[in-house]
CSV table of C-alpha atoms in Angstrom, one decimal:
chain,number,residue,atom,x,y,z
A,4,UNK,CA,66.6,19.4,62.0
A,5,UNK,CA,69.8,17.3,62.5
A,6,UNK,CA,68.5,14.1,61.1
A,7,UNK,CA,66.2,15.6,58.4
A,8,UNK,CA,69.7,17.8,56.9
A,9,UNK,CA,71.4,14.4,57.1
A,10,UNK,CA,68.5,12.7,55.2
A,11,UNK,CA,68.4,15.4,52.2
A,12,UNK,CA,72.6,14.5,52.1
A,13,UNK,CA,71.6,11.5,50.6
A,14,UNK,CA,70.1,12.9,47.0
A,15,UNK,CA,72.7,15.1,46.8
A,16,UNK,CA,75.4,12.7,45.1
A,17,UNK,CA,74.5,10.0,42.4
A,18,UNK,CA,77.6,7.7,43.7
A,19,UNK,CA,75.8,7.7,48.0
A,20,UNK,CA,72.8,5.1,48.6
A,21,UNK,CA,70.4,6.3,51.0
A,22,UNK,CA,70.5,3.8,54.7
A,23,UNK,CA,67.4,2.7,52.4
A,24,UNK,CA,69.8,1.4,49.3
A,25,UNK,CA,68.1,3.9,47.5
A,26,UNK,CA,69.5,6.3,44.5
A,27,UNK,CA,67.7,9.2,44.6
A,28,UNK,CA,69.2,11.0,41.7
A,29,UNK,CA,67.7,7.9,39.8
A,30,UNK,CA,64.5,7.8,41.6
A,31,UNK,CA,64.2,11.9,40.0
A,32,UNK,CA,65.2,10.7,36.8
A,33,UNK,CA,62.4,8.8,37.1
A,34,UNK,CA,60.3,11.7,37.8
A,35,UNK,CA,61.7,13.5,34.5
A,36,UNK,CA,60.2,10.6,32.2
A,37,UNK,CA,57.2,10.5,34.0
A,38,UNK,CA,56.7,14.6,32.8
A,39,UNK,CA,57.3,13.5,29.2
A,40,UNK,CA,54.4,13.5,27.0
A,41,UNK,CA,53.9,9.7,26.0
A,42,UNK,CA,55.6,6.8,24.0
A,43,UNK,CA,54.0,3.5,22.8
A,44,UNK,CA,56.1,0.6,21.3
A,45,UNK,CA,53.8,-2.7,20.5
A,46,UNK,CA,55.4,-6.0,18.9
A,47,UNK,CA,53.3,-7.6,16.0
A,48,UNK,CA,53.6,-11.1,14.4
A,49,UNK,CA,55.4,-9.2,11.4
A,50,UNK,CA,56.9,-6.2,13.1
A,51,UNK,CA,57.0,-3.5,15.7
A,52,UNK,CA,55.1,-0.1,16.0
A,53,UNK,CA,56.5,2.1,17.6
A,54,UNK,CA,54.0,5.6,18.2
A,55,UNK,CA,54.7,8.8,20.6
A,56,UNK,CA,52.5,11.5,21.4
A,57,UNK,CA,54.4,14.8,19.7
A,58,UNK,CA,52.1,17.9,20.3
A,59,UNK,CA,53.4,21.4,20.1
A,60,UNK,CA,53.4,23.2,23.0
A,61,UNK,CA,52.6,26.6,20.9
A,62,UNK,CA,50.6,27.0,17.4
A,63,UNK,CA,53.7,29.1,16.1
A,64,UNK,CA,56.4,25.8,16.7
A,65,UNK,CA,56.7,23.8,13.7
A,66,UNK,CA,55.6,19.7,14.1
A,67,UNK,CA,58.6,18.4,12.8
A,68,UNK,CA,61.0,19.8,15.4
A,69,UNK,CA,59.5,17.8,18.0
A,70,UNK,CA,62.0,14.8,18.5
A,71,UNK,CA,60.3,11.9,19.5
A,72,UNK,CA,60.9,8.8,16.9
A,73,UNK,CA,64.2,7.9,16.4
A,74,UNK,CA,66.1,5.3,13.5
A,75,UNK,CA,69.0,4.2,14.8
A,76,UNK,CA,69.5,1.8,12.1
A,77,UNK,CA,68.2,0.4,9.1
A,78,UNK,CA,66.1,-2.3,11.3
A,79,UNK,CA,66.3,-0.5,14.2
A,80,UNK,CA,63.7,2.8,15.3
A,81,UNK,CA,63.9,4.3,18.4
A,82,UNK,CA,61.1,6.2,20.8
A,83,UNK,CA,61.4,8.7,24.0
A,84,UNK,CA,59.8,10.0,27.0
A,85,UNK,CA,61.7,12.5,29.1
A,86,UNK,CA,64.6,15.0,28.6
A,87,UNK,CA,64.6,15.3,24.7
A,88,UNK,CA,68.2,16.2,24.8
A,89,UNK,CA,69.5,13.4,26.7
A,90,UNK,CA,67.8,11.1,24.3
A,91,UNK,CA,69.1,12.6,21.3
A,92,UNK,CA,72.8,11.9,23.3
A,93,UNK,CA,71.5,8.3,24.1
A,94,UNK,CA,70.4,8.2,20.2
A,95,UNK,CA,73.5,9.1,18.9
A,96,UNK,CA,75.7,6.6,20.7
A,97,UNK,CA,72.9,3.9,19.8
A,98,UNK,CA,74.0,4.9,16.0
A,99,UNK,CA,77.6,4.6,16.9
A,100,UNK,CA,77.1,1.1,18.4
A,101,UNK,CA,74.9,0.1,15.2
A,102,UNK,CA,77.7,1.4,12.8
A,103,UNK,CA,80.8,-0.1,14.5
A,104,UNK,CA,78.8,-3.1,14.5
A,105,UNK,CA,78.4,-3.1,10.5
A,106,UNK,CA,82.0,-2.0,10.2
A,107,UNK,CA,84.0,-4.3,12.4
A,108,UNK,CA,81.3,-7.8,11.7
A,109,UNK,CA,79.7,-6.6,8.7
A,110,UNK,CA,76.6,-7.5,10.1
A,111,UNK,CA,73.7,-5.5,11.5
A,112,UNK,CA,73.4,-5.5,15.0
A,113,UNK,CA,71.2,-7.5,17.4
A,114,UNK,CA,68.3,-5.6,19.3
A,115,UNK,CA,68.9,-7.2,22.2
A,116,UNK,CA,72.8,-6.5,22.5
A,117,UNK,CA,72.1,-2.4,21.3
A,118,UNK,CA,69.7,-2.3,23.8
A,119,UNK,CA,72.4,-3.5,26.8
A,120,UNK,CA,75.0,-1.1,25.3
A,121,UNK,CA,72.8,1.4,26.0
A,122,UNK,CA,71.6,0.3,29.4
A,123,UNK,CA,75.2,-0.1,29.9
A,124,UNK,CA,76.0,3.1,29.2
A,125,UNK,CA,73.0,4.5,30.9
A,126,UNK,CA,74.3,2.7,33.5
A,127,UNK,CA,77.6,4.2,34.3
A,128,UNK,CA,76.4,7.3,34.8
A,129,UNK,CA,74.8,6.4,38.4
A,130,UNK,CA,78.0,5.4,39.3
A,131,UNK,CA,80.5,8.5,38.4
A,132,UNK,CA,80.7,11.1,40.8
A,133,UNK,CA,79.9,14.6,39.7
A,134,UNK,CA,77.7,13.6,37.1
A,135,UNK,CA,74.0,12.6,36.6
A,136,UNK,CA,71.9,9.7,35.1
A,137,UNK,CA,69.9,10.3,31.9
A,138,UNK,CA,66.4,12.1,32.6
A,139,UNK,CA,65.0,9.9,29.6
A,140,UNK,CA,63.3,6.4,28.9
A,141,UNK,CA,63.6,4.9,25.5
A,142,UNK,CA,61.8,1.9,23.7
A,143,UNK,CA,64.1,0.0,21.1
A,144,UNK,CA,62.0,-1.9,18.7
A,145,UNK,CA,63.4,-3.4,15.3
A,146,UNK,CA,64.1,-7.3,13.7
A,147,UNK,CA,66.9,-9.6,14.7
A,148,UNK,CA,67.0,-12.6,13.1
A,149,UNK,CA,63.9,-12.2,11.3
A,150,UNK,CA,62.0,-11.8,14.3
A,151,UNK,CA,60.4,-8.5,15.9
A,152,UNK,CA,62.1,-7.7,19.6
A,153,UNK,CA,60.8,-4.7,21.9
A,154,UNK,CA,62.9,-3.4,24.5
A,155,UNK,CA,62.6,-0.6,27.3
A,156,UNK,CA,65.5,1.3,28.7
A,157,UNK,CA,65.7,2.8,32.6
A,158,UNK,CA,67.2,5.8,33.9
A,159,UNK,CA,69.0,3.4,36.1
A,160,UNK,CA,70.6,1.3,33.2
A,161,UNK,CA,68.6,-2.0,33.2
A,162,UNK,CA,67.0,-3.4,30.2
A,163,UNK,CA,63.2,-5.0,29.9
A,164,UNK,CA,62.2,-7.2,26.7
A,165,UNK,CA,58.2,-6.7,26.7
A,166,UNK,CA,55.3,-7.4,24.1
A,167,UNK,CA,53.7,-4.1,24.7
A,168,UNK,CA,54.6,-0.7,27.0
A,169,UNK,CA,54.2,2.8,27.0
A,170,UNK,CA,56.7,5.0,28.5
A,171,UNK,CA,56.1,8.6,30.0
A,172,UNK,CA,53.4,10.3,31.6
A,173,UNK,CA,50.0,8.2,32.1
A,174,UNK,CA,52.3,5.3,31.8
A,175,UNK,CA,50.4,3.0,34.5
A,176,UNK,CA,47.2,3.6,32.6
A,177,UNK,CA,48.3,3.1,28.7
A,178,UNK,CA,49.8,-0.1,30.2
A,179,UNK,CA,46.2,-1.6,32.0
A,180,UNK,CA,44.5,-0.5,28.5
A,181,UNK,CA,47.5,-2.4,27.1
A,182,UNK,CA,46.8,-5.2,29.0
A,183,UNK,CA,43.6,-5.5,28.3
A,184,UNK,CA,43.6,-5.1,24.8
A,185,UNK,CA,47.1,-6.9,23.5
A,186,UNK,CA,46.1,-9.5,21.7
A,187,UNK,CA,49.7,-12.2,20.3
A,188,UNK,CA,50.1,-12.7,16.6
A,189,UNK,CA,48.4,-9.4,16.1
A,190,UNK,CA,49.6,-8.1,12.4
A,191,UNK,CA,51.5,-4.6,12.1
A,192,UNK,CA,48.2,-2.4,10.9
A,193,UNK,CA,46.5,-4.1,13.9
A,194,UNK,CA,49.4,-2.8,16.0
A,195,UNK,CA,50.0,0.8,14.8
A,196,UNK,CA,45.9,0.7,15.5
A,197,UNK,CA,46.1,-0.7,19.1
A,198,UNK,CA,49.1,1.9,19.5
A,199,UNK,CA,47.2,4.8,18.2
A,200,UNK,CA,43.7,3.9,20.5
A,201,UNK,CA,46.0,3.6,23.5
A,202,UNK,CA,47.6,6.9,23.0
A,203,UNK,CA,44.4,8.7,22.8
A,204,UNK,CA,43.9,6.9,26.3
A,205,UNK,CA,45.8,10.1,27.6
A,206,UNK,CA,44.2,12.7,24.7
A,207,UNK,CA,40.3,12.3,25.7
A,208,UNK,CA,40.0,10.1,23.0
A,209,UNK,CA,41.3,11.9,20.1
A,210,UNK,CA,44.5,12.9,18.2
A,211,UNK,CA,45.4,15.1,16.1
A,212,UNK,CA,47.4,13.9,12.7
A,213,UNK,CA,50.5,16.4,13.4
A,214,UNK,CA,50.7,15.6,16.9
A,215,UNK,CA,51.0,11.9,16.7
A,216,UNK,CA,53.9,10.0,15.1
A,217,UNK,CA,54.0,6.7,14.2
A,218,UNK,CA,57.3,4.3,12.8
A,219,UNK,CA,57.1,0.5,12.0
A,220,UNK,CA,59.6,-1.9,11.0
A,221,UNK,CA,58.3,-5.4,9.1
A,222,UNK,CA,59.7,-8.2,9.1
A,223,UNK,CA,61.3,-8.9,5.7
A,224,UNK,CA,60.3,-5.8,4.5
A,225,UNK,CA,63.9,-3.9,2.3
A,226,UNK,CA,62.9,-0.5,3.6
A,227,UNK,CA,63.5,-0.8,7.2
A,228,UNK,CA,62.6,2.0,9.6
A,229,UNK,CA,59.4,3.8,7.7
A,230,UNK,CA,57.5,6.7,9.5
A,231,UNK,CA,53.8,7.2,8.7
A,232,UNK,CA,53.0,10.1,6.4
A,233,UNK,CA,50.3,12.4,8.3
A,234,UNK,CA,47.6,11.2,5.8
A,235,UNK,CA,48.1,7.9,6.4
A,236,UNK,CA,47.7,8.3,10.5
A,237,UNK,CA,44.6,10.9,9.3
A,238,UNK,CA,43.2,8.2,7.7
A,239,UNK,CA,43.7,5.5,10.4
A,240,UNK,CA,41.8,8.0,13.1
A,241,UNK,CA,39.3,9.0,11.3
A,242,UNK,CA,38.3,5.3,10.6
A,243,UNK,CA,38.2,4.6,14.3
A,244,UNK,CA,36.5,7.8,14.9
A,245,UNK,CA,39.6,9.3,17.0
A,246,UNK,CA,40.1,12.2,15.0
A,247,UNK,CA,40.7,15.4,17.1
A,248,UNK,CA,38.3,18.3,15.8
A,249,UNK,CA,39.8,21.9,15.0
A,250,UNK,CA,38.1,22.7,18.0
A,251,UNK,CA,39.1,20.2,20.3
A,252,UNK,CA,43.0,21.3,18.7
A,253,UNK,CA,42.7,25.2,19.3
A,254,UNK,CA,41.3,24.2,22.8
A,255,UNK,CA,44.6,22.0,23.5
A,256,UNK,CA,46.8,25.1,22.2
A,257,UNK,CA,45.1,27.4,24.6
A,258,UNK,CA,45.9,24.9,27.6
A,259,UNK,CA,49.6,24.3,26.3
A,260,UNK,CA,50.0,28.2,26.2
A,261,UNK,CA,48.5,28.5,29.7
A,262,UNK,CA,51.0,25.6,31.2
């Protein structure tokens, strides 16, 4: 009893590593993105697509109160997977990085230096005692220098560049189909495609328009951060026969009602 009391000590603080050098507060955070529903960020030749898997829990809850794509700036968007509100924290000092940048170098900020002010920041908090780390992952996608860079952030503050990921739950999965499917050089429709068939990976095989969202920033492109209009990802389902059926969607509601 002694030594299993002693062992449980060792999640109790975020600041106390485990005989192990393990951070279990970190290791749960972990376990809150993994309960998220999922993310999708893949890098094109001319852009990034970022998509995340926004169902309603409940018929009555309106679609666009779901949080889950982000624009932090005008060339930089911004998915999540984990404790909604934590992101929306972790969003919000993103915008404050990507605004003092503009102000104090009048330029727009790099996606790889956002991305390590986060992981930075992220990072602090397994270090402070009395506090605890961010129950969220995020993907940072957008173009620095003309070129299209993809980023994941960790509960435990470290950074990863990658081509393709998905983050949240089903993540080990959406990353084989990834793997096998990824292709370099790929163009931005053939991304937001490849994003949307690996997201119905964790859907049985079908979406439904208002419970997907989709964001893509193009390279070159004056509008920056655009999200997809629901016809427009309606469209690009049906055509790859992915479309969820009003049954298939009142069938979903019933399990979301009963978890």
């Amino acid at each position: 009893m002694q030594g299993q009391s002693q062992q449980q000590a060792y999640d109790r603080g975020i600041t106390i590593f485990s005989p192990d050098g393990r951070l279990y507060q970190v290791e749960y955070a972990r376990e809150a993105v993994k309960r998220g529903t999922a993310s999708v960020g893949v890098r094109a030749e001319d852009g990034v697509v970022l998509a995340a898997d926004k169902r309603a829990r409940s018929p009555l809850m309106e679609p666009e109160s779901i949080e889950k794509l982000h624009k932090a700036d005008d060339h930089v968007a911004v998915a999540s997977a984990g404790h909604v509100a934590d992101a929306r924290q972790l969003i919000d000092f993103a915008r404050r990085q990507a605004q003092v940048n503009r102000l104090r170098y009048g330029e727009a900020i790099g996606i790889e230096t956002l991305t390590k002010n986060i992981t930075d920041h992220i990072q602090q908090y397994t270090q402070i005692g009395g506090a605890r780390p961010f129950g969220v992952a995020l993907i940072v996608g957008g173009i620095e220098n003309g070129e299209p860079r993809l980023f994941e952030t960790d509960p435990s503050g470290t950074p990863y560049e990658w081509q393709a990921l998905s983050i949240g739950s089903d993540r080990s999965d959406l990353r084989d189909y990834l793997e096998a499917e990824y292709e370099e050089n790929i163009s931005t429709e053939e991304a937001v495609e490849l994003a949307l068939d690996t997201l119905a990976q964790s859907n049985d095989g079908e979406l439904a328009p208002d419970g997907v969202g989709v964001a893509t920033i193009t390279v070159g492109d004056d509008d920056g951060y655009t999200e997809r209009s629901n016809e427009e990802i309606e469209a690009i389902l049906d055509e790859r026969d992915l479309l969820a059926s009003d049954e298939d969607e009142t069938a979903d509601d019933a399990d979301d009602d009963e978890e």
